[in-house]
Amino acid sequence: MSFTLATWNINSVRLREPIVVKLLEEEGPDVLCLQECKSPVDKIPTEAFRALGYEHMIARGQKGYNGVAILSRLPIEDVGDKDFASLGHARHVAGRLENGVTIHNFYVPAGGDEPDREKNVKFGQKLDYLTEMRDWFHAERPEKSVLVGDLNIAPREDDVWDHKKLLKVVSHTPVEVEHLDQVMDAGGWADVTRKDIPEGQLYSWWSYRAKDWDAADKGRRLDHVWTTADITNAAHSSRILRHARGWEKPSDHAPVFATFDL
């Protein structure tokens, strides 16, 4: 069985329904994981998605904030969610395909503007969230699993437009990267995107603040696709659909793709 998966922070699935439809029509991933849906589950506009063959959805939502959803052309079973750091946020949901692959869809807290948990509660929440992810994967070692989502950390020097300038900017600070590395180690996760694209600057997010995001190109790779070691070799064809950042009324994130032969 071969399937293609995409992950995308959509920044309101209702507001950006047209570009979700555009992605499904033009790219046709078998599974699309969305973050920051900003919608209760019953308000997600599923009719247009179903018309394109995406008859299956598992999701967790809340009004105006957060929210994660998995749209699928393939049958998928809801296998639960976790409320890491006890935030009461809709930031994780997991589904299992008929081939036994479990897909974890995450939206890790952004962490605010100040990288100091004493001065900024949100930064502390982000670190606590990652610590609890680590502890869960230590306790229940995942197998035959894919982890995707907006993890809100750009870990490598070439995952940001200027490593030195961003060392003290939330999303690229050493303490965040260390926490993310611990999550990866705990679950035996592999970074599929960088396995397929090992060299060079690579971004999936560009700020709305830039007048010309494409020309300025001050991006960060905040969106990730990971696999457990037992299926890493089955993953290939990773890519970031950069031009989607330039679609009408875009998200500030671009979709990240990978294909799996299992």
Short mmCIF file of C-alpha atoms in Angstrom, two decimals:
data_model
loop_
_atom_site.label_atom_id
_atom_site.label_comp_id
_atom_site.label_asym_id
_atom_site.label_seq_id
_atom_site.Cartn_x
_atom_site.Cartn_y
_atom_site.Cartn_z
CA MET A 1 0.00 0.00 0.00
CA SER A 2 1.29 3.42 -0.96
CA PHE A 3 -0.14 6.64 0.42
CA THR A 4 0.79 10.30 0.40
CA LEU A 5 0.38 12.45 3.48
CA ALA A 6 0.43 16.22 3.86
CA THR A 7 0.52 18.37 6.98
CA TRP A 8 -0.55 22.01 7.03
CA ASN A 9 -1.19 24.66 9.65
CA ILE A 10 -4.22 26.18 7.98
CA ASN A 11 -4.84 29.10 10.40
CA SER A 12 -8.66 28.71 10.37
CA VAL A 13 -10.16 25.91 8.30
CA ARG A 14 -13.41 27.80 7.81
CA LEU A 15 -11.78 31.02 6.64
CA ARG A 16 -9.43 29.10 4.34
CA GLU A 17 -11.75 26.38 3.11
CA PRO A 18 -11.14 27.47 -0.54
CA ILE A 19 -7.41 26.80 -0.36
CA VAL A 20 -7.91 23.48 1.44
CA VAL A 21 -10.14 22.49 -1.47
CA LYS A 22 -7.51 23.79 -3.91
CA LEU A 23 -4.83 21.65 -2.27
CA LEU A 24 -7.02 18.54 -2.30
CA GLU A 25 -7.97 19.09 -5.95
CA GLU A 26 -4.49 19.88 -7.24
CA GLU A 27 -2.28 17.65 -5.08
CA GLY A 28 -4.65 14.92 -3.91
CA PRO A 29 -2.86 13.65 -0.79
CA ASP A 30 -4.50 10.52 0.62
CA VAL A 31 -4.31 12.01 4.10
CA LEU A 32 -4.25 15.70 5.06
CA CYS A 33 -3.43 16.70 8.63
CA LEU A 34 -4.50 20.21 9.57
CA GLN A 35 -3.53 22.32 12.58
CA GLU A 36 -4.87 25.56 14.03
CA CYS A 37 -8.31 24.81 12.63
CA LYS A 38 -9.88 27.36 15.02
CA SER A 39 -13.24 25.62 14.87
CA PRO A 40 -15.46 23.30 16.87
CA VAL A 41 -15.50 19.92 15.15
CA ASP A 42 -19.14 20.22 14.09
CA LYS A 43 -18.40 23.52 12.32
CA ILE A 44 -15.56 22.21 10.15
CA PRO A 45 -16.77 22.53 6.52
CA THR A 46 -16.60 18.85 5.60
CA GLU A 47 -19.14 18.86 2.74
CA ALA A 48 -16.69 20.18 0.14
CA PHE A 49 -13.99 17.78 1.35
CA ARG A 50 -16.34 14.79 1.14
CA ALA A 51 -17.27 15.77 -2.40
CA LEU A 52 -13.60 15.30 -3.31
CA GLY A 53 -13.47 11.84 -1.77
CA TYR A 54 -12.30 12.73 1.72
CA GLU A 55 -15.07 10.88 3.48
CA HIS A 56 -13.21 10.28 6.71
CA MET A 57 -12.30 12.84 9.35
CA ILE A 58 -11.14 12.65 12.92
CA ALA A 59 -10.68 15.91 14.76
CA ARG A 60 -10.51 17.78 18.02
CA GLY A 61 -11.64 21.38 18.05
CA GLN A 62 -12.45 24.45 20.04
CA LYS A 63 -13.96 27.78 19.16
CA GLY A 64 -11.50 30.31 17.79
CA TYR A 65 -8.27 28.61 18.88
CA ASN A 66 -6.06 25.61 18.24
CA GLY A 67 -7.76 22.53 16.75
CA VAL A 68 -6.41 19.55 14.81
CA ALA A 69 -8.02 17.43 12.11
CA ILE A 70 -7.10 14.49 9.90
CA LEU A 71 -8.92 14.29 6.56
CA SER A 72 -8.56 11.00 4.71
CA ARG A 73 -9.62 9.25 1.55
CA LEU A 74 -8.64 6.03 3.30
CA PRO A 75 -10.57 4.50 6.20
CA ILE A 76 -9.08 5.72 9.46
CA GLU A 77 -9.90 4.86 13.06
CA ASP A 78 -9.90 7.44 15.84
CA VAL A 79 -7.42 6.21 18.46
CA GLY A 80 -7.58 9.13 20.84
CA ASP A 81 -5.78 12.26 21.94
CA LYS A 82 -3.59 13.57 24.74
CA ASP A 83 -3.84 16.83 26.67
CA PHE A 84 -0.16 17.46 27.27
CA ALA A 85 0.70 19.97 30.02
CA SER A 86 -3.01 19.91 31.01
CA LEU A 87 -3.73 23.01 28.96
CA GLY A 88 -7.22 21.92 27.92
CA HIS A 89 -6.33 22.72 24.31
CA ALA A 90 -7.21 20.77 21.16
CA ARG A 91 -3.61 20.14 20.09
CA HIS A 92 -3.34 16.41 19.40
CA VAL A 93 -5.32 13.68 17.73
CA ALA A 94 -4.30 10.24 16.49
CA GLY A 95 -5.74 7.96 13.83
CA ARG A 96 -4.88 4.47 12.60
CA LEU A 97 -5.10 3.42 8.96
CA GLU A 98 -6.17 -0.07 7.92
CA ASN A 99 -2.52 -0.98 7.22
CA GLY A 100 -1.78 -0.45 10.91
CA VAL A 101 0.03 2.88 10.60
CA THR A 102 -0.80 5.30 13.41
CA ILE A 103 -0.74 9.01 12.51
CA HIS A 104 -0.19 11.53 15.29
CA ASN A 105 -1.22 15.07 14.40
CA PHE A 106 0.28 17.73 16.72
CA TYR A 107 0.02 21.46 17.18
CA VAL A 108 2.68 22.35 19.75
CA PRO A 109 2.17 25.67 21.56
CA ALA A 110 3.97 28.58 19.91
CA GLY A 111 5.43 29.83 23.19
CA GLY A 112 4.83 33.56 23.05
CA ASP A 113 7.51 36.16 22.33
CA GLU A 114 9.92 36.01 25.28
CA PRO A 115 12.07 32.87 25.60
CA ASP A 116 12.03 32.91 29.40
CA ARG A 117 9.59 30.79 31.38
CA GLU A 118 9.91 33.08 34.40
CA LYS A 119 8.76 36.09 32.41
CA ASN A 120 6.48 34.32 29.93
CA VAL A 121 3.96 31.68 31.00
CA LYS A 122 3.39 30.57 27.41
CA PHE A 123 7.06 29.68 26.96
CA GLY A 124 6.95 27.54 30.07
CA GLN A 125 3.82 25.82 28.78
CA LYS A 126 5.58 25.03 25.52
CA LEU A 127 8.53 23.43 27.29
CA ASP A 128 6.21 21.49 29.60
CA TYR A 129 4.20 20.28 26.62
CA LEU A 130 7.34 18.96 24.94
CA THR A 131 8.53 17.35 28.19
CA GLU A 132 5.25 15.46 28.54
CA MET A 133 5.45 14.35 24.91
CA ARG A 134 8.93 13.00 25.68
CA ASP A 135 7.74 11.19 28.79
CA TRP A 136 4.80 9.62 26.95
CA PHE A 137 7.00 8.28 24.17
CA HIS A 138 9.44 6.92 26.77
CA ALA A 139 6.60 5.14 28.55
CA GLU A 140 4.82 3.89 25.42
CA ARG A 141 7.44 3.49 22.72
CA PRO A 142 5.64 4.07 19.39
CA GLU A 143 5.81 1.60 16.52
CA LYS A 144 4.71 1.84 12.90
CA SER A 145 3.82 5.47 13.44
CA VAL A 146 4.02 8.84 11.72
CA LEU A 147 4.12 12.09 13.67
CA VAL A 148 3.27 15.28 11.83
CA GLY A 149 2.28 18.82 12.54
CA ASP A 150 3.23 22.33 13.42
CA LEU A 151 5.79 21.68 16.14
CA ASN A 152 6.66 25.38 16.30
CA ILE A 153 10.40 24.69 16.42
CA ALA A 154 12.92 25.02 13.61
CA PRO A 155 15.72 22.78 14.94
CA ARG A 156 18.58 22.99 12.43
CA GLU A 157 20.73 25.95 11.53
CA ASP A 158 19.51 25.68 7.93
CA ASP A 159 15.87 25.50 9.06
CA VAL A 160 15.91 29.28 9.60
CA TRP A 161 16.90 32.25 7.48
CA ASP A 162 19.62 33.40 9.92
CA HIS A 163 20.79 31.04 12.66
CA LYS A 164 22.73 33.61 14.69
CA LYS A 165 20.00 36.26 14.58
CA LEU A 166 17.33 33.76 15.70
CA LEU A 167 19.18 32.05 18.54
CA LYS A 168 17.26 34.19 21.04
CA VAL A 169 13.99 34.14 19.12
CA VAL A 170 11.25 31.72 20.19
CA SER A 171 11.15 28.69 17.85
CA HIS A 172 14.94 28.44 17.42
CA THR A 173 16.38 28.83 20.92
CA PRO A 174 18.77 26.14 22.14
CA VAL A 175 16.47 25.11 24.99
CA GLU A 176 13.57 24.50 22.59
CA VAL A 177 15.75 22.54 20.19
CA GLU A 178 17.03 20.46 23.11
CA HIS A 179 13.47 19.67 24.20
CA LEU A 180 12.50 18.70 20.65
CA ASP A 181 15.57 16.47 20.34
CA GLN A 182 14.53 14.71 23.55
CA VAL A 183 11.07 14.05 22.10
CA MET A 184 12.66 12.57 18.98
CA ASP A 185 15.03 10.39 20.97
CA ALA A 186 12.29 9.15 23.31
CA GLY A 187 10.16 7.88 20.42
CA GLY A 188 12.99 6.84 18.13
CA TRP A 189 11.61 9.28 15.59
CA ALA A 190 13.34 10.16 12.31
CA ASP A 191 12.95 13.47 10.49
CA VAL A 192 11.68 12.27 7.11
CA THR A 193 11.80 15.68 5.46
CA ARG A 194 15.49 16.07 6.17
CA LYS A 195 16.18 12.45 5.28
CA ASP A 196 14.92 13.21 1.80
CA ILE A 197 16.22 16.81 1.62
CA PRO A 198 19.39 16.68 3.74
CA GLU A 199 21.06 19.88 2.59
CA GLY A 200 20.18 23.55 2.21
CA GLN A 201 17.83 26.15 3.64
CA LEU A 202 14.31 24.78 3.97
CA TYR A 203 11.28 26.63 5.32
CA SER A 204 7.56 25.98 5.81
CA TRP A 205 6.53 29.27 7.45
CA TRP A 206 6.90 32.93 6.47
CA SER A 207 5.52 35.74 8.62
CA TYR A 208 2.51 37.77 7.53
CA ARG A 209 4.52 40.84 8.60
CA ALA A 210 6.76 40.71 5.53
CA LYS A 211 5.44 42.89 2.70
CA ASP A 212 6.88 40.45 0.17
CA TRP A 213 7.40 37.14 1.96
CA ASP A 214 8.82 35.46 -1.14
CA ALA A 215 11.47 38.08 -1.87
CA ALA A 216 12.46 38.55 1.77
CA ASP A 217 12.43 34.78 2.31
CA LYS A 218 12.86 35.05 6.07
CA GLY A 219 11.39 31.65 6.74
CA ARG A 220 11.52 28.90 9.33
CA ARG A 221 10.83 25.15 9.09
CA LEU A 222 8.23 24.76 11.82
CA ASP A 223 6.20 21.94 10.23
CA HIS A 224 7.48 18.39 10.38
CA VAL A 225 6.97 14.80 9.27
CA TRP A 226 8.58 12.13 11.45
CA THR A 227 8.45 8.34 11.40
CA THR A 228 9.35 5.60 13.81
CA ALA A 229 12.50 3.72 12.86
CA ASP A 230 10.62 0.63 11.72
CA ILE A 231 9.03 2.47 8.78
CA THR A 232 11.56 5.22 8.01
CA ASN A 233 12.83 3.39 4.94
CA ALA A 234 9.28 3.30 3.57
CA ALA A 235 9.11 7.09 3.43
CA HIS A 236 10.18 9.09 0.40
CA SER A 237 9.41 12.02 -1.93
CA SER A 238 9.30 14.69 0.77
CA ARG A 239 8.59 18.23 -0.39
CA ILE A 240 7.27 21.56 0.82
CA LEU A 241 4.65 23.20 -1.38
CA ARG A 242 6.18 26.64 -1.08
CA HIS A 243 3.97 28.35 -3.66
CA ALA A 244 0.86 27.63 -1.55
CA ARG A 245 2.07 30.41 0.76
CA GLY A 246 1.24 32.76 -2.13
CA TRP A 247 -2.32 31.58 -2.73
CA GLU A 248 -5.23 33.95 -2.18
CA LYS A 249 -5.88 34.59 1.52
CA PRO A 250 -3.08 32.17 2.44
CA SER A 251 -2.02 30.57 5.66
CA ASP A 252 1.41 31.73 6.80
CA HIS A 253 2.46 28.05 6.58
CA ALA A 254 3.01 25.89 3.51
CA PRO A 255 1.99 22.22 3.30
CA VAL A 256 4.66 19.56 3.84
CA PHE A 257 4.35 16.24 1.97
CA ALA A 258 5.76 12.73 2.19
CA THR A 259 4.86 9.42 0.54
CA PHE A 260 4.95 6.02 2.21
CA ASP A 261 5.16 2.54 0.68
CA LEU A 262 3.84 0.12 3.29
#
